[in-house]
Coordinates of C-alpha atoms in Angstrom, one line a residue:
M1 CA 110.5 80.7 100.4
D2 CA 108.5 83.4 102.1
L3 CA 105.0 82.8 100.6
E4 CA 103.0 86.0 100.1
A5 CA 99.3 85.8 100.0
N6 CA 97.7 86.1 96.5
K7 CA 101.0 85.8 94.8
T8 CA 101.9 83.1 92.2
W9 CA 105.4 81.9 91.4
R10 CA 106.2 80.5 88.0
I11 CA 109.2 78.1 88.1
Q12 CA 110.8 76.5 85.1
P13 CA 112.1 73.3 86.6
Y14 CA 115.0 72.7 84.2
T15 CA 118.7 72.9 85.0
R16 CA 120.0 74.9 82.1
K17 CA 119.0 78.3 83.6
F18 CA 122.0 79.9 81.8
D19 CA 120.7 79.0 78.4
G20 CA 118.0 81.6 77.6
N21 CA 117.0 80.2 74.2
V22 CA 116.4 76.8 75.7
M23 CA 114.6 78.1 78.8
K24 CA 112.1 79.9 76.5
R25 CA 110.7 76.5 75.5
V26 CA 110.4 75.1 79.1
R27 CA 106.9 75.1 80.4
P28 CA 106.7 76.7 83.8
V29 CA 105.1 75.2 86.9
S30 CA 102.9 77.6 89.0
I31 CA 103.1 77.7 92.7
R32 CA 100.4 79.5 94.7
P33 CA 99.9 79.5 98.5
L34 CA 96.5 78.6 99.8
Y35 CA 95.8 79.6 103.3
S36 CA 92.3 78.2 103.8
S37 CA 90.8 74.8 103.1
P38 CA 88.0 76.0 100.8
E39 CA 90.5 77.4 98.4
A40 CA 92.3 74.1 98.0
P41 CA 91.1 71.4 95.6
Q42 CA 90.0 68.2 97.2
C43 CA 92.8 65.6 97.4
N44 CA 92.2 62.4 95.5
L45 CA 95.4 60.8 96.5
Y46 CA 97.4 61.3 99.7
H47 CA 101.1 60.5 99.8
N48 CA 103.5 60.4 102.7
I49 CA 106.6 60.8 100.5
T50 CA 108.3 63.7 98.8
A51 CA 107.5 64.7 95.3
V52 CA 110.2 65.9 92.8
V53 CA 108.9 67.9 89.9
F54 CA 111.2 68.6 86.9
S55 CA 111.4 69.1 83.2
T56 CA 113.5 67.0 80.8
G57 CA 114.1 70.1 78.7
F58 CA 115.0 70.7 75.1
F59 CA 117.9 68.3 74.6
I60 CA 116.1 65.0 75.5
G61 CA 117.7 62.1 73.6
N62 CA 121.2 63.6 73.5
F63 CA 123.2 61.1 75.7
F64 CA 125.4 63.8 77.3
H65 CA 122.5 66.1 78.1
D66 CA 120.3 63.2 79.4
F67 CA 123.0 62.7 82.0
T68 CA 124.3 66.2 82.7
D69 CA 120.9 68.0 82.6
V70 CA 118.6 65.4 84.1
L71 CA 120.0 62.1 85.5
V72 CA 122.9 63.5 87.5
P73 CA 120.9 66.4 88.9
L74 CA 118.0 64.0 89.7
F75 CA 120.5 61.8 91.6
I76 CA 121.7 64.9 93.6
T77 CA 118.0 65.8 94.4
A78 CA 116.3 62.4 94.9
R79 CA 119.0 60.0 96.1
Q80 CA 118.7 61.3 99.7
F81 CA 115.2 59.8 100.0
E82 CA 116.4 56.2 99.3
G83 CA 113.5 55.5 97.0
E84 CA 110.8 57.1 99.0
V85 CA 110.2 59.8 96.5
Q86 CA 107.8 60.3 93.6
I87 CA 109.0 61.7 90.3
L88 CA 106.7 64.0 88.4
M89 CA 107.7 65.1 84.9
A90 CA 106.5 68.6 84.2
D91 CA 106.5 68.6 80.4
N92 CA 107.1 66.5 77.4
M93 CA 107.1 63.2 79.2
Q94 CA 108.4 60.7 76.6
H95 CA 107.7 57.1 77.5
W96 CA 110.5 55.8 75.2
W97 CA 112.9 58.0 77.1
I98 CA 111.7 56.7 80.5
N99 CA 112.0 53.2 79.2
K100 CA 115.6 53.9 78.0
Y101 CA 116.7 54.8 81.5
K102 CA 114.2 52.8 83.5
K103 CA 117.0 50.9 85.4
I104 CA 118.4 54.2 86.7
F105 CA 114.9 55.5 87.7
K106 CA 114.3 52.3 89.6
Q107 CA 117.4 53.0 91.7
L108 CA 116.0 56.4 92.6
T109 CA 112.3 55.8 93.2
N110 CA 110.1 53.0 94.4
Y111 CA 107.1 54.5 92.7
E112 CA 105.6 55.1 89.3
I113 CA 106.6 58.2 87.4
I114 CA 103.7 60.7 86.9
D115 CA 103.1 62.7 83.8
F116 CA 102.4 66.1 85.5
N117 CA 100.5 67.6 82.6
K118 CA 98.2 64.7 81.8
E119 CA 97.4 63.7 85.4
N120 CA 93.7 64.4 86.2
Q121 CA 93.8 63.5 89.9
V122 CA 94.8 65.8 92.7
H123 CA 97.9 64.4 94.5
C124 CA 98.8 65.7 97.9
Y125 CA 102.3 65.5 99.3
P126 CA 103.8 66.7 102.6
R127 CA 106.8 68.1 100.6
A128 CA 107.6 68.9 97.0
I129 CA 110.9 70.0 95.4
V130 CA 110.3 71.9 92.1
G131 CA 113.4 71.7 89.9
L132 CA 116.6 69.8 90.3
Y133 CA 119.9 70.7 92.0
S134 CA 122.8 70.9 89.5
H135 CA 126.5 71.3 90.3
G136 CA 127.8 71.4 86.8
D137 CA 128.4 69.0 83.9
L138 CA 128.7 65.4 85.1
T139 CA 129.5 66.7 88.6
V140 CA 128.3 66.1 92.1
D141 CA 129.8 68.4 94.7
S142 CA 129.8 66.4 97.9
S143 CA 130.1 69.5 100.1
R144 CA 126.8 70.7 98.7
S145 CA 124.8 67.6 98.1
P146 CA 122.5 66.0 100.6
K147 CA 124.2 63.3 102.7
N148 CA 127.5 64.3 101.0
Y149 CA 126.9 62.1 98.0
S150 CA 129.6 62.4 95.3
M151 CA 130.2 61.5 91.7
V152 CA 131.7 58.3 93.0
D153 CA 128.4 57.4 94.5
F154 CA 126.7 58.2 91.2
A155 CA 129.1 55.8 89.4
R156 CA 128.3 53.1 92.0
L157 CA 124.6 53.6 91.3
M158 CA 125.3 53.0 87.6
R159 CA 127.0 49.7 88.4
R160 CA 124.0 48.6 90.5
A161 CA 121.5 49.7 87.9
Y162 CA 123.2 47.8 85.1
F163 CA 124.8 45.0 87.0
L164 CA 128.3 46.0 86.0
E165 CA 130.9 43.5 87.2
R166 CA 134.0 45.6 87.6
D167 CA 134.5 48.1 90.5
F168 CA 138.2 48.7 89.7
A169 CA 140.4 48.8 86.6
I170 CA 143.3 46.5 86.2
N171 CA 146.4 47.1 88.4
L172 CA 149.3 46.1 86.2
V173 CA 151.6 45.6 89.2
E174 CA 149.2 43.0 90.6
S175 CA 148.1 41.6 87.3
S176 CA 151.3 41.7 85.2
K177 CA 150.3 38.8 82.9
E178 CA 146.9 40.3 81.9
K179 CA 146.6 42.8 79.0
P180 CA 145.0 46.1 79.8
R181 CA 142.0 46.8 77.5
L182 CA 141.7 50.0 75.5
L183 CA 138.3 51.1 74.1
I184 CA 138.3 53.6 71.2
I185 CA 134.9 55.3 71.0
G186 CA 134.0 55.7 67.3
R187 CA 131.8 58.4 65.8
N188 CA 129.6 58.0 62.7
H189 CA 129.5 61.6 61.3
T190 CA 131.7 64.4 62.7
R191 CA 134.9 64.4 64.7
K192 CA 135.8 61.0 63.5
I193 CA 139.3 59.5 64.0
I194 CA 140.0 58.8 60.4
N195 CA 143.2 56.8 61.2
A196 CA 141.8 54.7 64.0
D197 CA 143.5 51.6 62.5
E198 CA 146.9 53.2 63.2
I199 CA 145.9 53.9 66.8
V200 CA 144.9 50.3 67.1
A201 CA 148.3 49.2 65.8
V202 CA 150.3 51.4 68.2
G203 CA 148.0 50.5 71.1
E204 CA 148.7 46.8 70.5
E205 CA 152.4 47.5 70.1
L206 CA 152.4 49.0 73.6
G207 CA 150.6 45.9 75.0
F208 CA 146.9 46.9 75.0
E209 CA 144.1 44.8 73.8
V210 CA 142.3 47.3 71.6
V211 CA 138.7 47.5 70.4
V212 CA 137.0 50.2 68.3
N213 CA 133.3 50.5 69.2
N214 CA 130.4 52.8 68.6
T215 CA 127.5 53.4 70.9
S216 CA 125.0 53.1 68.0
S217 CA 126.0 49.5 67.6
H218 CA 124.3 48.5 70.8
D219 CA 120.6 48.1 71.4
T220 CA 120.4 49.4 75.0
V221 CA 122.2 51.7 77.5
G222 CA 122.9 48.6 79.6
D223 CA 124.4 46.8 76.7
F224 CA 127.0 49.4 76.1
A225 CA 127.5 50.1 79.8
R226 CA 128.6 46.5 80.2
T227 CA 131.0 46.9 77.3
V228 CA 132.5 50.0 78.7
N229 CA 132.9 48.6 82.1
S230 CA 135.0 45.8 80.8
F231 CA 137.8 48.2 79.7
D232 CA 140.6 49.9 81.6
V233 CA 141.2 52.8 79.2
M234 CA 138.6 54.7 77.1
M235 CA 139.5 57.3 74.5
G236 CA 137.6 59.4 72.0
V237 CA 137.2 62.8 70.5
H238 CA 135.2 65.3 72.4
G239 CA 131.5 64.4 72.1
A240 CA 128.5 62.8 73.8
G241 CA 130.1 59.3 73.6
L242 CA 132.5 60.2 76.3
T243 CA 129.5 60.4 78.7
N244 CA 130.1 56.6 78.9
E245 CA 132.8 57.4 81.4
V246 CA 130.1 57.0 84.1
F247 CA 130.4 53.2 83.4
L248 CA 134.1 52.8 83.7
P249 CA 135.6 51.1 86.7
T250 CA 137.3 53.2 89.4
N251 CA 141.0 54.1 88.5
A252 CA 140.3 53.5 84.8
V253 CA 141.8 56.1 82.4
L254 CA 139.8 58.5 80.2
I255 CA 141.7 60.1 77.2
Q256 CA 139.8 63.0 75.7
I257 CA 141.0 64.2 72.3
V258 CA 140.3 67.9 71.9
P259 CA 139.5 69.1 68.4
F260 CA 141.4 72.1 67.0
G261 CA 139.8 75.5 67.9
N262 CA 140.4 76.5 71.5
L263 CA 138.0 73.9 72.9
E264 CA 140.2 72.9 75.9
G265 CA 138.1 74.7 78.5
M266 CA 134.8 73.3 77.2
S267 CA 136.3 69.8 77.0
E268 CA 137.7 69.9 80.5
N269 CA 134.4 71.2 81.9
D270 CA 132.2 68.7 80.1
F271 CA 134.2 65.5 80.7
G272 CA 137.5 66.1 82.5
K273 CA 136.2 67.4 85.8
G274 CA 133.6 64.7 86.0
A275 CA 136.2 62.0 85.3
R276 CA 138.4 63.1 88.2
N277 CA 135.3 63.4 90.5
M278 CA 134.6 59.7 89.7
M279 CA 138.2 58.8 90.6
L280 CA 139.2 58.1 87.1
K281 CA 142.6 59.1 85.7
Y282 CA 142.2 61.8 83.1
L283 CA 144.4 62.7 80.1
Q284 CA 143.6 65.4 77.6
Y285 CA 145.2 65.6 74.2
S286 CA 144.8 68.7 72.0
I287 CA 145.3 68.2 68.3
I288 CA 147.3 70.7 66.2
E289 CA 146.4 72.1 62.8
E290 CA 148.1 69.2 60.9
E291 CA 145.9 66.7 62.7
S292 CA 142.7 68.4 61.7
T293 CA 140.9 67.9 58.4
L294 CA 140.0 71.6 58.5
I295 CA 143.3 72.1 56.7
D296 CA 141.5 70.6 53.7
L297 CA 138.7 73.1 53.9
Y298 CA 140.3 76.4 54.8
P299 CA 143.6 78.2 53.8
R300 CA 146.2 78.2 56.6
D301 CA 146.1 82.0 57.0
H302 CA 142.3 81.9 57.6
A303 CA 140.9 83.0 61.0
V304 CA 139.9 79.4 61.6
F305 CA 143.6 78.7 62.3
K306 CA 145.0 82.1 63.0
D307 CA 142.3 83.5 65.3
P308 CA 139.9 80.8 66.7
E309 CA 138.6 83.2 69.3
S310 CA 137.2 85.4 66.5
I311 CA 135.1 82.4 65.4
H312 CA 134.0 81.9 69.0
R313 CA 132.9 85.5 69.3
Q314 CA 130.5 84.9 66.4
G315 CA 128.4 82.7 68.7
W316 CA 127.8 79.0 69.3
A317 CA 126.3 78.3 65.9
A318 CA 129.3 79.6 64.0
M319 CA 131.8 78.0 66.3
G320 CA 130.0 74.7 66.3
K321 CA 129.6 74.6 62.5
I322 CA 133.3 74.8 62.0
Y323 CA 135.0 73.2 65.0
L324 CA 132.4 70.6 65.9
D325 CA 130.6 69.8 62.7
Q326 CA 133.1 70.2 59.9
Q327 CA 136.1 68.7 61.6
N328 CA 137.5 65.1 61.7
V329 CA 140.8 64.1 63.3
K330 CA 143.9 62.3 61.9
L331 CA 146.2 61.8 64.9
N332 CA 149.9 62.1 64.6
I333 CA 151.1 58.8 65.9
T334 CA 154.5 60.2 67.0
R335 CA 152.7 62.9 69.1
F336 CA 150.0 60.6 70.4
K337 CA 151.9 57.4 71.3
P338 CA 153.3 58.9 74.6
V339 CA 149.7 59.6 75.7
L340 CA 148.9 55.9 75.4
A341 CA 152.2 55.1 77.2
R342 CA 151.2 57.4 80.0
A343 CA 147.8 55.7 80.3
L344 CA 149.7 52.4 80.8
E345 CA 151.8 54.0 83.6
L346 CA 148.6 55.3 85.3
L347 CA 147.3 51.7 85.5
S348 CA 150.4 50.6 87.4

């Protein structure tokens, strides 16, 4: 940055720059060059490490956004310093949130996290990074990241943070007597699989040990991380629960069920790309009209079915209300069984 005298830069240190409505709520950080000592406030604390300043943003508490907007970008930005970096949160520092992910933060910094807005001392650092690098949802581009870190490295960091035992999924050629384990991620409200019991039955018929589980049934992130890591295949309808792919062992299979409504691109971008970058096997299954409970709410000649793009053009709120909030899933077993069979093949 070419610093001009008497000029102040205001930076909003949050990754979702493309989301104008969200960015309006992000408090900016001011940067001003000082060319003489009298202008600068007296330092109370001197540090010989780098500072990273960022905002947790608007979606704090949403599991997907916690990772894709903050934790993965923080990994890209801070991991290069191998703990010798201090994290300063620019706005809305929530201690419950810090505590929720404290094991991840401990992998990235050896120092306490500072509440930027409440700190009353002057900290001086030789270098500061304001904002976080982001390469996309649950994605680390090794060609652009410091020290060529990748999403595989992020997954390894998760295993260290939560003491996850399994680095690799089952290989059915080498372990032919063991049953592969299939985890079905349940949902409490929208986009539920209403015939999960039938999926369990067909999974067991194919030779899986099948468990239906819900993230809300576990007390901590580490609790559910250890559960997920014990499985070889994880499946679920598009939603934040699939973020748990970061805890799967290498070569495990992720099956994403895409709700009706032209959501394939979004689903691929949110979870498919990241899965492959973590060296997971990825299968995407798009439901048809007959597998959606929307057929109980709208006539079959409605634009909801005949012209989903017209719903998308009405904006995120209209699209989300119908295709994300009003829809549950009843999988056609005949259509879906080959997907589970393919997952078995990918474990061989």
